Short mmCIF file of C-alpha atoms in Angstrom, two decimals:
data_model
loop_
_atom_site.label_atom_id
_atom_site.label_comp_id
_atom_site.label_asym_id
_atom_site.label_seq_id
_atom_site.Cartn_x
_atom_site.Cartn_y
_atom_site.Cartn_z
CA MET A 1 12.88 1.64 1.91
CA LYS A 2 13.40 0.39 -1.63
CA THR A 3 10.43 -0.44 -3.80
CA MET A 4 8.84 -3.73 -2.80
CA LYS A 5 7.66 -6.35 -5.24
CA TRP A 6 4.43 -5.32 -6.97
CA LEU A 7 2.20 -8.29 -7.66
CA GLY A 8 -0.40 -8.41 -10.39
CA ALA A 9 -3.27 -9.21 -8.05
CA LEU A 10 -2.92 -6.07 -6.00
CA ALA A 11 -2.26 -3.99 -9.09
CA MET A 12 -5.58 -5.31 -10.32
CA MET A 13 -7.16 -4.19 -7.07
CA VAL A 14 -6.34 -0.58 -7.78
CA CYS A 15 -6.92 -1.15 -11.49
CA ALA A 16 -4.90 1.68 -12.92
CA LEU A 17 -1.87 2.37 -10.77
CA SER A 18 -0.05 0.07 -13.13
CA ILE A 19 -2.91 -0.45 -15.64
CA THR A 20 -2.63 -4.23 -15.38
CA SER A 21 -4.18 -6.12 -18.29
CA CYS A 22 -5.45 -9.46 -17.04
CA GLY A 23 -7.59 -10.79 -19.85
CA ASN A 24 -11.30 -11.50 -19.82
CA ASP A 25 -13.27 -12.44 -16.75
CA ASP A 26 -15.60 -15.37 -17.35
CA GLY A 27 -18.00 -15.37 -14.46
CA GLY A 28 -15.31 -13.97 -12.19
CA SER A 29 -13.21 -17.11 -12.00
CA SER A 30 -10.20 -16.55 -14.23
CA ASN A 31 -7.98 -13.89 -15.81
CA ASN A 32 -5.13 -13.63 -18.25
CA GLY A 33 -2.73 -13.47 -15.33
CA GLY A 34 -3.78 -16.97 -14.37
CA ASN A 35 -6.18 -18.58 -11.97
CA THR A 36 -6.66 -16.93 -8.62
CA ASN A 37 -6.84 -19.44 -5.78
CA SER A 38 -7.61 -18.76 -2.14
CA ASN A 39 -8.84 -20.49 0.95
CA ASN A 40 -11.02 -18.71 3.46
CA ASN A 41 -10.17 -19.61 7.01
CA GLY A 42 -12.36 -16.89 8.40
CA GLY A 43 -15.73 -18.62 7.99
CA SER A 44 -18.54 -17.91 5.57
CA ASN A 45 -21.40 -16.40 7.51
CA ASN A 46 -22.96 -14.17 4.85
CA VAL A 47 -25.76 -11.65 4.87
CA ASN A 48 -27.34 -10.14 1.80
CA ASP A 49 -26.71 -6.49 0.99
CA ASN A 50 -28.53 -4.88 -1.92
CA GLY A 51 -25.81 -2.28 -2.31
CA GLY A 52 -23.01 -4.68 -3.07
CA GLY A 53 -23.77 -8.37 -2.93
CA ASN A 54 -23.25 -10.79 -0.08
CA THR A 55 -21.20 -9.48 2.81
CA SER A 56 -19.03 -11.69 4.99
CA GLY A 57 -20.19 -11.75 8.58
CA LEU A 58 -16.57 -11.41 9.69
CA PHE A 59 -15.72 -8.40 7.58
CA GLN A 60 -16.76 -5.20 9.34
CA GLY A 61 -15.74 -2.85 6.56
CA PRO A 62 -14.45 0.72 6.89
CA GLN A 63 -16.44 1.27 10.09
CA ARG A 64 -13.92 -0.80 12.03
CA VAL A 65 -10.95 1.19 10.72
CA PHE A 66 -12.34 4.68 10.07
CA GLY A 67 -15.35 4.84 12.39
CA ASN A 68 -18.08 6.99 10.87
CA HIS A 69 -15.62 8.73 8.53
CA ARG A 70 -15.76 7.82 4.82
CA ILE A 71 -13.25 8.88 2.20
CA LYS A 72 -14.94 10.22 -0.94
CA LYS A 73 -11.92 11.12 -3.03
CA ILE A 74 -8.12 11.18 -2.84
CA LYS A 75 -6.02 13.25 -5.23
CA GLU A 76 -2.29 12.69 -5.54
CA TYR A 77 -0.05 15.39 -7.02
CA SER A 78 3.49 14.34 -7.96
CA SER A 79 4.97 17.75 -7.11
CA LEU A 80 3.95 20.93 -5.31
CA ASP A 81 3.62 22.70 -8.69
CA ASP A 82 1.27 20.11 -10.21
CA GLN A 83 -2.25 21.25 -11.03
CA VAL A 84 -3.42 17.89 -12.39
CA ALA A 85 -3.73 14.85 -10.14
CA ASP A 86 -4.17 11.10 -10.12
CA VAL A 87 -7.54 10.50 -8.50
CA PHE A 88 -9.21 7.70 -6.54
CA GLU A 89 -12.98 8.14 -6.19
CA PHE A 90 -14.82 5.90 -3.72
CA THR A 91 -18.43 4.68 -3.87
CA TYR A 92 -20.05 2.88 -0.91
CA ASN A 93 -22.89 0.38 -0.69
CA THR A 94 -25.83 0.57 1.71
CA SER A 95 -23.76 -1.11 4.44
CA GLY A 96 -21.09 1.58 4.18
CA PHE A 97 -18.59 -0.76 2.48
CA VAL A 98 -16.54 0.32 -0.55
CA SER A 99 -18.31 -1.02 -3.63
CA GLU A 100 -16.37 0.72 -6.40
CA ILE A 101 -13.17 2.69 -6.86
CA LYS A 102 -12.89 4.84 -9.98
CA VAL A 103 -9.36 5.71 -11.06
CA TYR A 104 -8.23 8.76 -13.03
CA ASP A 105 -4.74 9.18 -14.46
CA ASN A 106 -3.96 12.90 -14.61
CA GLU A 107 -7.71 13.36 -14.03
CA VAL A 108 -8.60 11.31 -17.13
CA PHE A 109 -10.80 8.30 -16.34
CA VAL A 110 -8.94 5.04 -17.02
CA GLY A 111 -11.00 2.39 -15.26
CA SER A 112 -12.58 1.13 -12.07
CA THR A 113 -12.51 -1.70 -9.58
CA ARG A 114 -15.75 -3.12 -8.16
CA ILE A 115 -15.60 -4.92 -4.85
CA SER A 116 -17.87 -7.56 -3.34
CA TYR A 117 -17.68 -9.39 -0.03
CA ASP A 118 -18.37 -13.09 -0.59
CA ASN A 119 -16.19 -15.02 1.88
CA GLY A 120 -13.71 -12.18 2.04
CA LEU A 121 -13.04 -9.41 -0.47
CA SER A 122 -13.30 -9.90 -4.21
CA ALA A 123 -12.16 -7.28 -6.68
CA VAL A 124 -13.02 -7.15 -10.39
CA SER A 125 -11.30 -4.48 -12.48
CA TYR A 126 -12.70 -2.80 -15.59
CA ASP A 127 -11.12 -0.64 -18.24
CA LYS A 128 -12.45 2.77 -19.25
CA ASN A 129 -14.91 1.11 -21.67
CA GLY A 130 -16.36 -1.15 -18.98
CA ASN A 131 -14.63 -4.32 -20.16
CA SER A 132 -13.75 -6.73 -17.34
CA LYS A 133 -10.00 -7.20 -16.90
CA GLY A 134 -9.99 -9.90 -14.22
CA ARG A 135 -10.89 -10.89 -10.68
CA VAL A 136 -8.86 -11.34 -7.51
CA GLU A 137 -10.06 -12.76 -4.20
CA PHE A 138 -8.67 -11.79 -0.80
CA PRO A 139 -9.69 -14.26 1.94
CA LEU A 140 -10.04 -13.12 5.53
CA GLY A 141 -8.37 -14.42 8.66
CA ALA A 142 -10.08 -15.05 11.96
CA ASN A 143 -9.71 -11.37 12.89
CA GLY A 144 -11.72 -10.23 9.85
CA PHE A 145 -8.79 -8.69 7.95
CA VAL A 146 -7.24 -9.99 4.72
CA SER A 147 -4.81 -12.79 5.57
CA TYR A 148 -3.58 -14.14 2.27
CA TYR A 149 -3.91 -14.25 -1.47
CA GLN A 150 -2.18 -15.98 -4.33
CA ILE A 151 -2.22 -15.70 -8.08
CA ILE A 152 -0.89 -18.14 -10.68
CA ASP A 153 0.16 -16.44 -13.89
CA ASP A 154 0.08 -17.88 -17.41
CA LYS A 155 3.63 -19.23 -16.98
CA GLY A 156 2.71 -21.16 -13.85
CA HIS A 157 4.36 -18.79 -11.39
CA ASN A 158 2.51 -19.00 -8.09
CA GLU A 159 2.97 -15.70 -6.26
CA TYR A 160 1.43 -14.88 -2.91
CA ALA A 161 1.22 -12.31 -0.14
CA LYS A 162 0.65 -13.04 3.53
CA PHE A 163 -0.53 -10.57 6.17
CA THR A 164 -0.33 -10.89 9.96
CA TYR A 165 -1.63 -8.51 12.63
CA ASN A 166 -0.98 -7.69 16.26
CA ASN A 167 -3.55 -8.07 19.02
CA ASP A 168 -4.83 -4.56 18.34
CA GLY A 169 -5.68 -5.44 14.74
CA GLN A 170 -2.80 -3.49 13.19
CA LEU A 171 -0.68 -4.82 10.33
CA GLN A 172 2.44 -6.47 11.75
CA THR A 173 4.08 -8.36 8.87
CA LEU A 174 3.67 -8.38 5.12
CA THR A 175 5.39 -11.17 3.19
CA TRP A 176 5.69 -11.45 -0.58
CA GLY A 177 6.78 -14.74 -2.07
CA GLU A 178 6.65 -17.30 -4.86
CA GLU A 179 5.84 -20.96 -4.25
CA GLY A 180 8.88 -23.19 -4.42
CA GLU A 181 11.35 -20.39 -3.74
CA THR A 182 12.96 -19.20 -0.53
CA THR A 183 11.53 -15.83 0.43
CA PRO A 184 14.33 -13.23 0.44
CA SER A 185 14.58 -11.05 3.54
CA ASP A 186 13.77 -7.88 1.63
CA ASP A 187 10.35 -9.31 0.81
CA VAL A 188 9.41 -9.62 4.50
CA TRP A 189 8.32 -6.36 6.06
CA THR A 190 7.90 -6.12 9.84
CA LEU A 191 6.24 -3.21 11.65
CA THR A 192 6.98 -2.47 15.30
CA TYR A 193 4.46 -0.56 17.44
CA SER A 194 4.50 1.33 20.70
CA ASP A 195 1.31 2.70 22.28
CA GLY A 196 -0.61 2.36 19.01
CA ASP A 197 1.98 4.00 16.75
CA ILE A 198 4.44 2.43 14.30
CA THR A 199 7.93 3.15 15.57
CA LYS A 200 9.92 1.31 12.92
CA CYS A 201 9.65 -0.79 9.78
CA THR A 202 12.35 -3.36 9.04
CA SER A 203 13.15 -5.48 6.00
CA GLY A 204 16.25 -6.71 4.21
CA ASP A 205 16.57 -3.19 2.82
CA GLY A 206 17.06 -1.62 6.23
CA THR A 207 15.10 0.14 8.95
CA THR A 208 12.86 3.20 8.93
CA GLU A 209 12.07 4.95 12.21
CA TYR A 210 9.01 7.14 12.80
CA PHE A 211 8.36 10.15 14.99
CA TYR A 212 5.04 11.74 15.90
CA SER A 213 6.10 15.00 17.50
CA THR A 214 8.71 17.69 16.93
CA ALA A 215 10.02 20.65 18.87
CA ASN A 216 7.27 22.75 17.29
CA GLN A 217 4.49 20.20 16.88
CA ASN A 218 2.67 18.07 19.42
CA PRO A 219 1.33 14.66 18.34
CA ILE A 220 -1.69 14.87 16.04
CA ASP A 221 -4.49 12.47 16.91
CA ASN A 222 -5.44 10.25 13.97
CA VAL A 223 -9.19 10.69 14.48
CA THR A 224 -10.15 9.12 11.12
CA GLY A 225 -7.72 6.18 10.95
CA PHE A 226 -6.32 7.53 7.66
CA MET A 227 -2.90 6.20 6.61
CA GLU A 228 -0.60 7.00 3.70
CA PHE A 229 2.14 4.40 3.76
CA ASP A 230 4.13 5.23 0.65
CA LYS A 231 5.31 8.83 0.63
CA ALA A 232 4.53 9.68 4.27
CA MET A 233 6.17 6.59 5.81
CA ASP A 234 8.55 5.32 3.11
CA ILE A 235 6.78 1.95 3.02
CA ASP A 236 6.29 1.37 -0.69
CA MET A 237 2.96 -0.47 -0.72
CA ASP A 238 0.83 1.65 -3.04
CA ASP A 239 -1.38 -1.26 -4.10
CA VAL A 240 -1.94 -2.54 -0.58
CA TRP A 241 -2.83 0.98 0.47
CA VAL A 242 -6.09 0.78 -1.47
CA LEU A 243 -6.83 -2.51 0.26
CA TYR A 244 -6.31 -0.67 3.54
CA LEU A 245 -8.71 2.09 2.47
CA CYS A 246 -11.42 -0.55 2.02
CA GLY A 247 -11.00 -1.51 5.68
CA GLY A 248 -9.32 -4.81 4.87
CA MET A 249 -5.75 -4.42 6.10
CA GLY A 250 -5.84 -3.60 9.79
CA LYS A 251 -6.25 -0.42 11.78
CA GLY A 252 -4.28 2.81 11.58
CA THR A 253 -1.88 4.43 13.99
CA LYS A 254 -2.96 6.44 17.02
CA HIS A 255 -1.27 9.56 15.69
CA LEU A 256 -0.34 10.92 12.27
CA PRO A 257 3.37 10.44 11.45
CA LEU A 258 5.40 13.64 11.22
CA THR A 259 8.87 12.29 10.42
CA ALA A 260 10.30 9.12 8.89
CA ILE A 261 14.06 8.48 8.78
CA THR A 262 15.58 5.69 6.66
CA LYS A 263 19.27 4.81 6.71
CA ASP A 264 20.51 2.99 3.62
CA GLY A 265 24.28 2.63 3.46
CA ASN A 266 25.83 6.09 3.37
CA ASP A 267 22.53 7.81 2.66
CA THR A 268 19.91 8.97 5.13
CA GLU A 269 16.49 9.83 3.78
CA THR A 270 14.35 12.10 5.92
CA ILE A 271 10.65 12.53 5.22
CA THR A 272 8.73 15.34 6.88
CA ASN A 273 4.93 15.47 6.77
CA GLU A 274 2.72 18.51 7.05
CA TRP A 275 -0.92 17.66 7.79
CA ILE A 276 -3.70 20.17 7.15
CA LEU A 277 -6.85 19.42 9.17
CA ASP A 278 -10.46 20.53 8.81
CA ASN A 279 -12.70 21.74 11.65
CA GLN A 280 -13.35 18.10 12.64
CA ASN A 281 -9.60 17.41 12.88
CA ARG A 282 -9.75 15.20 9.77
CA PRO A 283 -6.71 15.36 7.45
CA VAL A 284 -7.66 17.11 4.22
CA LYS A 285 -4.17 17.73 2.84
CA LEU A 286 -0.81 16.03 3.28
CA ILE A 287 2.47 17.50 2.06
CA SER A 288 5.37 15.03 2.19
CA THR A 289 8.91 16.30 1.64
CA SER A 290 11.82 13.89 1.16
CA SER A 291 15.52 14.80 1.41
CA HIS A 292 18.64 12.64 0.93
CA SER A 293 21.85 13.42 2.83
CA LEU A 294 24.12 11.67 0.32
CA TYR A 295 22.75 13.29 -2.82
CA GLY A 296 21.60 16.60 -1.37
CA SER A 297 18.31 16.21 -3.22
CA THR A 298 14.86 17.25 -2.03
CA SER A 299 11.45 16.46 -3.51
CA ALA A 300 7.88 16.93 -2.38
CA ARG A 301 4.38 15.83 -3.34
CA TYR A 302 0.99 16.32 -1.83
CA TYR A 303 -2.39 14.69 -1.41
CA THR A 304 -5.85 16.08 -0.85
CA ILE A 305 -8.48 13.99 0.94
CA GLU A 306 -12.22 14.61 0.65
CA TRP A 307 -14.57 13.23 3.31
#
């Protein structure tokens, strides 16, 4: 799949993937990228949590997605030879919800995002000096997962993202758009499932199919709910991935994907995934290798996951 549209609000969520500068945050209500507006259709039954502010009664946090497993740190290496990584470090509040994500670019601290749970998810990003860079709110739907957000930039552009889910609480469609414009087909992503696993992802760019076993490998149970959409599944949603890791974007697949095949014109891209598990069958390392039939090129990167 080709790179999808990256919106400033989600870039702010991960703070430093694109190092978005969004101005000063005055009481958490505005940023240089414009006003962030959202409506919460999921109710507002709040309980107080000393570890991270008020928590929406609908939002169940990582427990719903990952069970008792909590990710402490993810390191991403851009090649198999890399010794220095980009790092996401997770802190949790007393309810077990993500309260802060610290981000390191090539293992150098560049900023953080702090998350609260008033009527949904709210994310405030900070630079390496602790200066607030802006706030984004992600309202919840009736199922307790993020349903929608919008952000109006300083030029009046009103961009939004919409999320829908299947009856099992798994992400089904992701739509990017701008108010007043017709949404192009390549900005609507649709996931198809069978028995708890994603079998294909379609958009205007084409279709990617997924396989969970090979001649030499039986399906691997996804005991933690961990997902890596971008390099492992060729679904380029880096920013949304962090939202998923907070427990806000649906549940994971039943098994860990081993192969993803995308056909784009005369080229076929094949991604193969090697998962290294610990003694609790949790993934602790992922090696994703991508090859293109048209260009004859091959590249690989890997992740380490600490629980």
